């Protein structure tokens, strides 16, 4: 067909159909060129969507502010729309596809009038890799286009792929009126389709990320016998050049990004480790012909939380976000650079806060609460290639082999610093029973504990009972499954103070994990799994008070029996659908605890 940069009929028909619905003034195809990007940046500055930051200090960087009620993922407005309610499961909000399409269609109708509709062909994973999946996002937001250009491989190279194979996820987004009452994030896994309307927040609108790479991909992965997980991927290189890779799942804003690019702590410098960052959020894993699990990061950028990012928590990220970065909802300083709570440098004397108001330190709102300069979930979007620790295997089509899978949560009590599951099935139980205290990345009450199996609760695109079954089945497909671990960096003492220093010191625990993978150390058998002997954790240079490590490694019988009640309730929600293997593990743990200590 004429006038289109593709001959893919399915794609052209869909673009025409959607343009009739949304009625944009014009259609622009994103080609992935630098020239087009620069034009979009200029237009965004003129329209006020972006503010160009100090180009000497922050070259290629911009600031964006969202609507005040559009600052995080809105899980209560996020739906899985399968024909049968059962297939979405108790872990998801469900709407029938017919109702969902009808409701959203009414909001999309004419929503792009007077605006441009951008067509973004994108590949999650290296273009042409058998691991990768293609999507096309239609959006009326330049902010979305510019973020997608950082987060995914976009443009003509992807269109070329679509000439060979017209299998792609249809992703439709419109800001519409940015009205929270007309906001819907809808997934139609049976149609390979995503519709998002009424929001401009990254997690809701960068449809290649959570929506495609987790919710839709998890559904597809089960059918195709692979795994789409909410996990970082990192490599740990020893001085002899051997690199071992791990994947780790922590709920949102629990330090995945910091861990993925840590710099070895002073005390371990003598060992000469080097860290390679493959990804900080999403891992797609397949069993390869060697019987091991191999992973790719489908993304090409970071969409990270700004507050708390500084040279201590994450020096590599501080380096990464110095150029070609889009900041969202941070504070603007008078010199046109940015600041957030917990960033490097002094608190500025004044600035413009994330809402666009004049800001001074110690300002209070009507209720006497401090007014933050940056929103607690303020973000930066930056290319992974900016990262000093970016892996040299990012473009490799087969990814990296995974030696260990690590689960973790933010728990003040109960979970010890680290433990290892007895085997794959027990590991699935450990992942399925993960719990964490809520953070600013989710709408809800901060501090409240919620079960978040494999950190996938908000991202599993189908019934989690089936997801657990899929995990169990994957174990059977692997001759060499990764070993499974659980970590908790957030345990506190009787005064509520963190017992473990965290951040780069976490490498000490990764070291033990790799030693276990390579059968280099023994471990203590406890009811919950294998725990380290304290002398097997290298604490050189830490100056930790006597007895702290023992406290961090303590398994408290009463706390765990209490924990089991929560697990029982959670598992009960899946009724007869829950794989019986998980109840077997539950009973076995209860039995071991009963026999344990006092
Ligand atoms: C994220 C999240 O933005 O998990 O990565 O919320
Ligand atoms: Mn995430």
Short mmCIF file of N, CA, C and O in Angstrom, two decimals, residues 115-207:
data_model
loop_
_atom_site.label_atom_id
_atom_site.label_comp_id
_atom_site.label_asym_id
_atom_site.label_seq_id
_atom_site.Cartn_x
_atom_site.Cartn_y
_atom_site.Cartn_z
N UNK A 115 -4.16 16.17 17.51
CA UNK A 115 -2.83 15.67 17.91
C UNK A 115 -2.25 14.77 16.81
O UNK A 115 -2.95 14.35 15.90
N UNK A 116 -0.96 14.45 17.02
CA UNK A 116 -0.30 13.50 16.11
C UNK A 116 -0.37 12.11 16.72
O UNK A 116 -0.20 11.96 17.93
N UNK A 117 -0.64 11.12 15.88
CA UNK A 117 -0.52 9.74 16.36
C UNK A 117 0.82 9.19 15.87
O UNK A 117 1.10 9.20 14.67
N UNK A 118 1.65 8.77 16.81
CA UNK A 118 2.95 8.20 16.46
C UNK A 118 2.82 6.68 16.38
O UNK A 118 2.14 6.07 17.22
N UNK A 119 3.49 6.11 15.41
CA UNK A 119 3.50 4.65 15.26
C UNK A 119 4.92 4.20 15.61
O UNK A 119 5.88 4.54 14.89
N UNK A 120 5.05 3.49 16.70
CA UNK A 120 6.39 3.07 17.15
C UNK A 120 6.55 1.56 17.02
O UNK A 120 6.08 0.79 17.86
N UNK A 121 7.26 1.10 15.97
CA UNK A 121 7.56 -0.33 15.92
C UNK A 121 8.73 -0.59 16.87
O UNK A 121 9.72 0.14 16.83
N UNK A 122 8.61 -1.57 17.75
CA UNK A 122 9.70 -1.81 18.70
C UNK A 122 9.93 -3.30 18.91
O UNK A 122 9.02 -4.12 18.75
N UNK A 123 11.18 -3.59 19.26
CA UNK A 123 11.53 -4.99 19.53
C UNK A 123 11.97 -5.10 20.98
O UNK A 123 12.82 -4.33 21.42
N UNK A 124 11.38 -6.01 21.71
CA UNK A 124 11.85 -6.29 23.06
C UNK A 124 12.84 -7.45 22.92
O UNK A 124 12.47 -8.55 22.53
N UNK A 125 14.10 -7.16 23.19
CA UNK A 125 15.17 -8.12 22.90
C UNK A 125 15.86 -7.70 21.62
O UNK A 125 15.31 -6.91 20.83
N UNK A 126 17.10 -8.20 21.40
CA UNK A 126 17.85 -7.82 20.19
C UNK A 126 17.04 -8.09 18.93
O UNK A 126 16.39 -9.13 18.82
N UNK A 127 17.10 -7.15 18.00
CA UNK A 127 16.32 -7.30 16.76
C UNK A 127 16.77 -8.59 16.05
O UNK A 127 17.96 -8.78 15.80
N UNK A 128 15.82 -9.46 15.79
CA UNK A 128 16.13 -10.68 15.06
C UNK A 128 16.47 -11.87 15.94
O UNK A 128 16.60 -12.99 15.45
N UNK A 129 16.61 -11.65 17.26
CA UNK A 129 16.91 -12.80 18.13
C UNK A 129 15.67 -13.67 18.28
O UNK A 129 14.55 -13.17 18.36
N UNK A 130 15.86 -15.00 18.34
CA UNK A 130 14.68 -15.85 18.56
C UNK A 130 14.05 -15.61 19.93
O UNK A 130 12.93 -16.01 20.20
N UNK A 131 14.77 -14.96 20.83
CA UNK A 131 14.24 -14.61 22.17
C UNK A 131 13.27 -13.45 22.11
O UNK A 131 12.51 -13.21 23.03
N UNK A 132 13.37 -12.63 21.04
CA UNK A 132 12.72 -11.31 21.06
C UNK A 132 11.26 -11.36 20.65
O UNK A 132 10.82 -12.30 19.99
N UNK A 133 10.52 -10.32 21.02
CA UNK A 133 9.13 -10.16 20.59
C UNK A 133 8.96 -8.74 20.07
O UNK A 133 9.56 -7.80 20.60
N UNK A 134 8.10 -8.63 19.08
CA UNK A 134 7.88 -7.31 18.48
C UNK A 134 6.54 -6.75 18.92
O UNK A 134 5.55 -7.48 19.07
N UNK A 135 6.53 -5.44 19.14
CA UNK A 135 5.28 -4.73 19.42
C UNK A 135 5.23 -3.49 18.57
O UNK A 135 6.24 -3.04 18.03
N UNK A 136 4.03 -2.96 18.40
CA UNK A 136 3.90 -1.64 17.77
C UNK A 136 3.01 -0.81 18.68
O UNK A 136 1.91 -1.25 19.03
N UNK A 137 3.54 0.34 19.12
CA UNK A 137 2.73 1.19 20.00
C UNK A 137 2.24 2.40 19.22
O UNK A 137 3.03 3.11 18.58
N UNK A 138 0.95 2.64 19.29
CA UNK A 138 0.36 3.86 18.73
C UNK A 138 0.10 4.78 19.91
O UNK A 138 -0.54 4.36 20.88
N UNK A 139 0.58 6.00 19.85
CA UNK A 139 0.42 6.91 20.98
C UNK A 139 0.31 8.35 20.51
O UNK A 139 0.84 8.71 19.46
N UNK A 140 -0.34 9.16 21.33
CA UNK A 140 -0.43 10.59 21.01
C UNK A 140 0.50 11.39 21.93
O UNK A 140 0.33 12.59 22.09
N UNK A 141 1.47 10.71 22.54
CA UNK A 141 2.36 11.39 23.48
C UNK A 141 3.81 11.37 22.98
O UNK A 141 4.39 10.29 22.79
N UNK A 142 4.38 12.56 22.81
CA UNK A 142 5.80 12.61 22.42
C UNK A 142 6.68 12.10 23.55
O UNK A 142 7.73 11.51 23.32
N UNK A 143 6.24 12.34 24.78
CA UNK A 143 6.98 11.85 25.95
C UNK A 143 7.10 10.32 25.87
O UNK A 143 8.17 9.75 26.11
N UNK A 144 6.02 9.67 25.49
CA UNK A 144 6.05 8.21 25.35
C UNK A 144 7.05 7.82 24.26
O UNK A 144 7.88 6.93 24.45
N UNK A 145 6.99 8.51 23.12
CA UNK A 145 7.91 8.16 22.02
C UNK A 145 9.36 8.29 22.50
O UNK A 145 10.17 7.37 22.33
N UNK A 146 9.66 9.42 23.13
CA UNK A 146 11.06 9.66 23.51
C UNK A 146 11.53 8.68 24.58
O UNK A 146 12.68 8.25 24.59
N UNK A 147 10.63 8.28 25.47
CA UNK A 147 10.98 7.27 26.46
C UNK A 147 11.15 5.89 25.82
O UNK A 147 12.08 5.15 26.16
N UNK A 148 10.25 5.57 24.88
CA UNK A 148 10.35 4.27 24.21
C UNK A 148 11.65 4.17 23.41
O UNK A 148 12.25 3.10 23.32
N UNK A 149 12.10 5.31 22.86
CA UNK A 149 13.36 5.28 22.09
C UNK A 149 14.53 4.92 23.00
O UNK A 149 15.55 4.39 22.54
N UNK A 150 14.39 5.21 24.31
CA UNK A 150 15.45 4.84 25.25
C UNK A 150 15.26 3.39 25.74
O UNK A 150 16.23 2.65 25.88
N UNK A 151 14.02 3.01 25.95
CA UNK A 151 13.75 1.74 26.62
C UNK A 151 13.73 0.52 25.70
O UNK A 151 13.79 -0.61 26.17
N UNK A 152 13.58 0.76 24.39
CA UNK A 152 13.45 -0.39 23.47
C UNK A 152 14.14 -0.08 22.15
O UNK A 152 14.46 1.06 21.86
N UNK A 153 14.36 -1.13 21.37
CA UNK A 153 14.92 -0.94 20.03
C UNK A 153 13.76 -0.58 19.12
O UNK A 153 12.83 -1.40 18.97
N UNK A 154 13.78 0.62 18.56
CA UNK A 154 12.61 1.12 17.82
C UNK A 154 12.98 1.51 16.39
O UNK A 154 14.10 1.94 16.13
N UNK A 155 12.01 1.43 15.52
CA UNK A 155 12.16 2.05 14.20
C UNK A 155 12.27 1.08 13.04
O UNK A 155 11.77 -0.06 13.09
N UNK A 156 12.96 1.54 12.00
CA UNK A 156 12.97 0.84 10.70
C UNK A 156 13.48 -0.59 10.77
O UNK A 156 12.98 -1.47 10.09
N UNK A 157 14.50 -0.83 11.61
CA UNK A 157 15.06 -2.19 11.69
C UNK A 157 13.97 -3.16 12.16
O UNK A 157 13.94 -4.33 11.74
N UNK A 158 13.09 -2.67 12.99
CA UNK A 158 12.02 -3.52 13.51
C UNK A 158 10.94 -3.72 12.43
O UNK A 158 10.42 -4.82 12.24
N UNK A 159 10.64 -2.63 11.73
CA UNK A 159 9.66 -2.74 10.63
C UNK A 159 10.09 -3.79 9.62
O UNK A 159 9.29 -4.55 9.09
N UNK A 160 11.40 -3.83 9.39
CA UNK A 160 11.96 -4.79 8.45
C UNK A 160 11.67 -6.22 8.91
O UNK A 160 11.32 -7.09 8.13
N UNK A 161 11.81 -6.44 10.21
CA UNK A 161 11.48 -7.75 10.77
C UNK A 161 10.02 -8.10 10.51
O UNK A 161 9.67 -9.24 10.26
N UNK A 162 9.19 -7.07 10.60
CA UNK A 162 7.76 -7.31 10.42
C UNK A 162 7.38 -7.62 8.97
O UNK A 162 6.26 -8.04 8.70
N UNK A 163 8.31 -7.40 8.08
CA UNK A 163 8.05 -7.80 6.69
C UNK A 163 8.10 -9.33 6.58
O UNK A 163 7.47 -9.92 5.73
N UNK A 164 8.87 -9.95 7.50
CA UNK A 164 9.05 -11.41 7.43
C UNK A 164 7.97 -12.14 8.23
O UNK A 164 7.66 -13.28 7.97
N UNK A 165 7.48 -11.47 9.26
CA UNK A 165 6.61 -12.17 10.21
C UNK A 165 5.66 -11.15 10.80
O UNK A 165 6.11 -10.14 11.33
N UNK A 166 4.37 -11.36 10.66
CA UNK A 166 3.51 -10.28 11.12
C UNK A 166 2.94 -10.51 12.52
O UNK A 166 1.89 -10.01 12.89
N UNK A 167 3.70 -11.24 13.31
CA UNK A 167 3.28 -11.49 14.68
C UNK A 167 3.77 -10.33 15.56
O UNK A 167 4.96 -10.18 15.79
N UNK A 168 2.87 -9.49 16.02
CA UNK A 168 3.28 -8.38 16.90
C UNK A 168 2.19 -8.05 17.90
O UNK A 168 1.01 -8.37 17.67
N UNK A 169 2.59 -7.45 19.01
CA UNK A 169 1.60 -7.04 20.01
C UNK A 169 1.08 -5.67 19.63
O UNK A 169 1.85 -4.74 19.41
N UNK A 170 -0.25 -5.57 19.56
CA UNK A 170 -0.88 -4.29 19.20
C UNK A 170 -1.03 -3.47 20.48
O UNK A 170 -1.79 -3.85 21.37
N UNK A 171 -0.27 -2.37 20.55
CA UNK A 171 -0.27 -1.57 21.77
C UNK A 171 -0.85 -0.20 21.45
O UNK A 171 -0.29 0.53 20.62
N UNK A 172 -1.93 0.15 22.08
CA UNK A 172 -2.57 1.45 21.82
C UNK A 172 -2.56 2.29 23.08
O UNK A 172 -2.98 1.82 24.14
N UNK A 173 -2.08 3.52 22.94
CA UNK A 173 -2.09 4.44 24.09
C UNK A 173 -2.58 5.81 23.66
O UNK A 173 -2.17 6.34 22.63
N UNK A 174 -3.43 6.39 24.50
CA UNK A 174 -3.76 7.81 24.33
C UNK A 174 -3.81 8.46 25.71
O UNK A 174 -4.34 7.88 26.65
N UNK A 175 -3.22 9.66 25.76
CA UNK A 175 -3.32 10.42 27.01
C UNK A 175 -4.78 10.78 27.27
O UNK A 175 -5.18 11.01 28.39
N UNK A 176 -5.54 10.89 26.18
CA UNK A 176 -6.92 11.39 26.24
C UNK A 176 -6.94 12.67 27.08
O UNK A 176 -6.15 13.57 26.83
N UNK A 177 -7.74 12.71 28.14
CA UNK A 177 -7.80 13.94 28.95
C UNK A 177 -6.95 13.83 30.22
O UNK A 177 -7.07 14.67 31.11
N UNK A 178 -6.16 12.77 30.34
CA UNK A 178 -5.38 12.50 31.57
C UNK A 178 -6.30 12.55 32.79
O UNK A 178 -5.93 13.08 33.85
N UNK A 179 -7.47 11.98 32.61
CA UNK A 179 -8.49 12.02 33.68
C UNK A 179 -8.48 10.68 34.40
O UNK A 179 -8.71 9.64 33.78
N UNK A 180 -8.22 10.72 35.71
CA UNK A 180 -8.13 9.45 36.45
C UNK A 180 -9.45 8.68 36.41
O UNK A 180 -9.48 7.45 36.52
N UNK A 181 -10.54 9.38 36.21
CA UNK A 181 -11.84 8.69 36.12
C UNK A 181 -12.08 8.08 34.73
O UNK A 181 -13.06 7.37 34.52
N UNK A 182 -11.18 8.42 33.82
CA UNK A 182 -11.29 7.81 32.48
C UNK A 182 -9.94 7.21 32.13
O UNK A 182 -9.38 7.45 31.06
N UNK A 183 -9.40 6.49 33.08
CA UNK A 183 -8.08 5.85 32.90
C UNK A 183 -8.27 4.34 32.97
O UNK A 183 -8.90 3.83 33.90
N UNK A 184 -7.72 3.64 32.00
CA UNK A 184 -7.82 2.17 31.99
C UNK A 184 -6.53 1.61 31.38
O UNK A 184 -6.05 2.12 30.36
N UNK A 185 -5.99 0.58 32.01
CA UNK A 185 -4.82 -0.11 31.45
C UNK A 185 -5.30 -1.55 31.21
O UNK A 185 -5.42 -2.33 32.15
N UNK A 186 -5.55 -1.86 29.95
CA UNK A 186 -6.23 -3.13 29.63
C UNK A 186 -5.32 -4.06 28.84
O UNK A 186 -4.67 -3.63 27.88
N UNK A 187 -5.30 -5.32 29.25
CA UNK A 187 -4.50 -6.32 28.55
C UNK A 187 -5.43 -7.41 28.01
O UNK A 187 -6.25 -7.93 28.76
N UNK A 188 -5.25 -7.71 26.74
CA UNK A 188 -6.05 -8.75 26.11
C UNK A 188 -5.10 -9.83 25.64
O UNK A 188 -4.73 -9.88 24.44
N UNK A 189 -4.64 -10.71 26.54
CA UNK A 189 -3.61 -11.68 26.13
C UNK A 189 -4.08 -12.58 25.00
O UNK A 189 -3.27 -12.96 24.14
N UNK A 190 -5.39 -12.86 24.95
CA UNK A 190 -5.87 -13.77 23.89
C UNK A 190 -5.84 -13.09 22.52
O UNK A 190 -5.88 -13.76 21.49
N UNK A 191 -5.77 -11.75 22.50
CA UNK A 191 -5.69 -11.01 21.23
C UNK A 191 -4.31 -10.40 21.01
O UNK A 191 -4.13 -9.60 20.08
N UNK A 192 -3.37 -10.66 21.91
CA UNK A 192 -2.05 -10.04 21.84
C UNK A 192 -2.18 -8.51 21.71
O UNK A 192 -1.54 -7.90 20.85
N UNK A 193 -2.98 -7.94 22.58
CA UNK A 193 -3.33 -6.51 22.47
C UNK A 193 -3.28 -5.83 23.84
O UNK A 193 -3.64 -6.43 24.85
N UNK A 194 -2.83 -4.56 23.83
CA UNK A 194 -2.83 -3.74 25.05
C UNK A 194 -3.49 -2.41 24.72
O UNK A 194 -3.14 -1.79 23.71
N UNK A 195 -4.41 -1.95 25.57
CA UNK A 195 -5.01 -0.63 25.41
C UNK A 195 -4.83 0.13 26.70
O UNK A 195 -5.27 -0.31 27.76
N UNK A 196 -4.19 1.29 26.61
CA UNK A 196 -3.95 2.09 27.80
C UNK A 196 -4.44 3.51 27.52
O UNK A 196 -4.01 4.13 26.54
N UNK A 197 -5.28 4.04 28.38
CA UNK A 197 -5.84 5.36 28.09
C UNK A 197 -5.98 6.18 29.37
O UNK A 197 -6.25 5.65 30.45
N UNK A 198 -5.70 7.48 29.24
CA UNK A 198 -5.96 8.41 30.35
C UNK A 198 -4.80 8.61 31.29
O UNK A 198 -4.94 9.27 32.32
N UNK A 199 -3.62 8.04 30.96
CA UNK A 199 -2.46 8.19 31.85
C UNK A 199 -1.25 8.64 31.04
O UNK A 199 -1.18 8.44 29.82
N UNK A 200 -0.29 9.22 31.75
CA UNK A 200 0.98 9.58 31.12
C UNK A 200 2.14 9.07 31.95
O UNK A 200 3.29 9.43 31.72
N UNK A 201 1.86 8.21 32.94
CA UNK A 201 2.93 7.69 33.80
C UNK A 201 3.60 6.46 33.15
O UNK A 201 2.92 5.53 32.70
N UNK A 202 4.92 6.46 33.15
CA UNK A 202 5.71 5.43 32.46
C UNK A 202 5.19 4.01 32.59
O UNK A 202 4.98 3.32 31.59
N UNK A 203 5.00 3.55 33.81
CA UNK A 203 4.60 2.16 34.03
C UNK A 203 3.26 1.82 33.40
O UNK A 203 2.95 0.67 33.12
N UNK A 204 2.44 2.86 33.13
CA UNK A 204 1.14 2.66 32.50
C UNK A 204 1.18 2.84 30.99
O UNK A 204 0.25 2.42 30.30
N UNK A 205 2.22 3.52 30.49
CA UNK A 205 2.15 3.97 29.09
C UNK A 205 3.33 3.56 28.21
O UNK A 205 3.22 3.60 26.99
N UNK A 206 4.45 3.19 28.82
CA UNK A 206 5.55 2.65 28.01
C UNK A 206 5.20 1.19 27.83
O UNK A 206 5.61 0.33 28.62
N UNK A 207 4.41 0.91 26.81
CA UNK A 207 3.71 -0.38 26.79
C UNK A 207 4.64 -1.56 26.55
O UNK A 207 4.27 -2.71 26.77
#
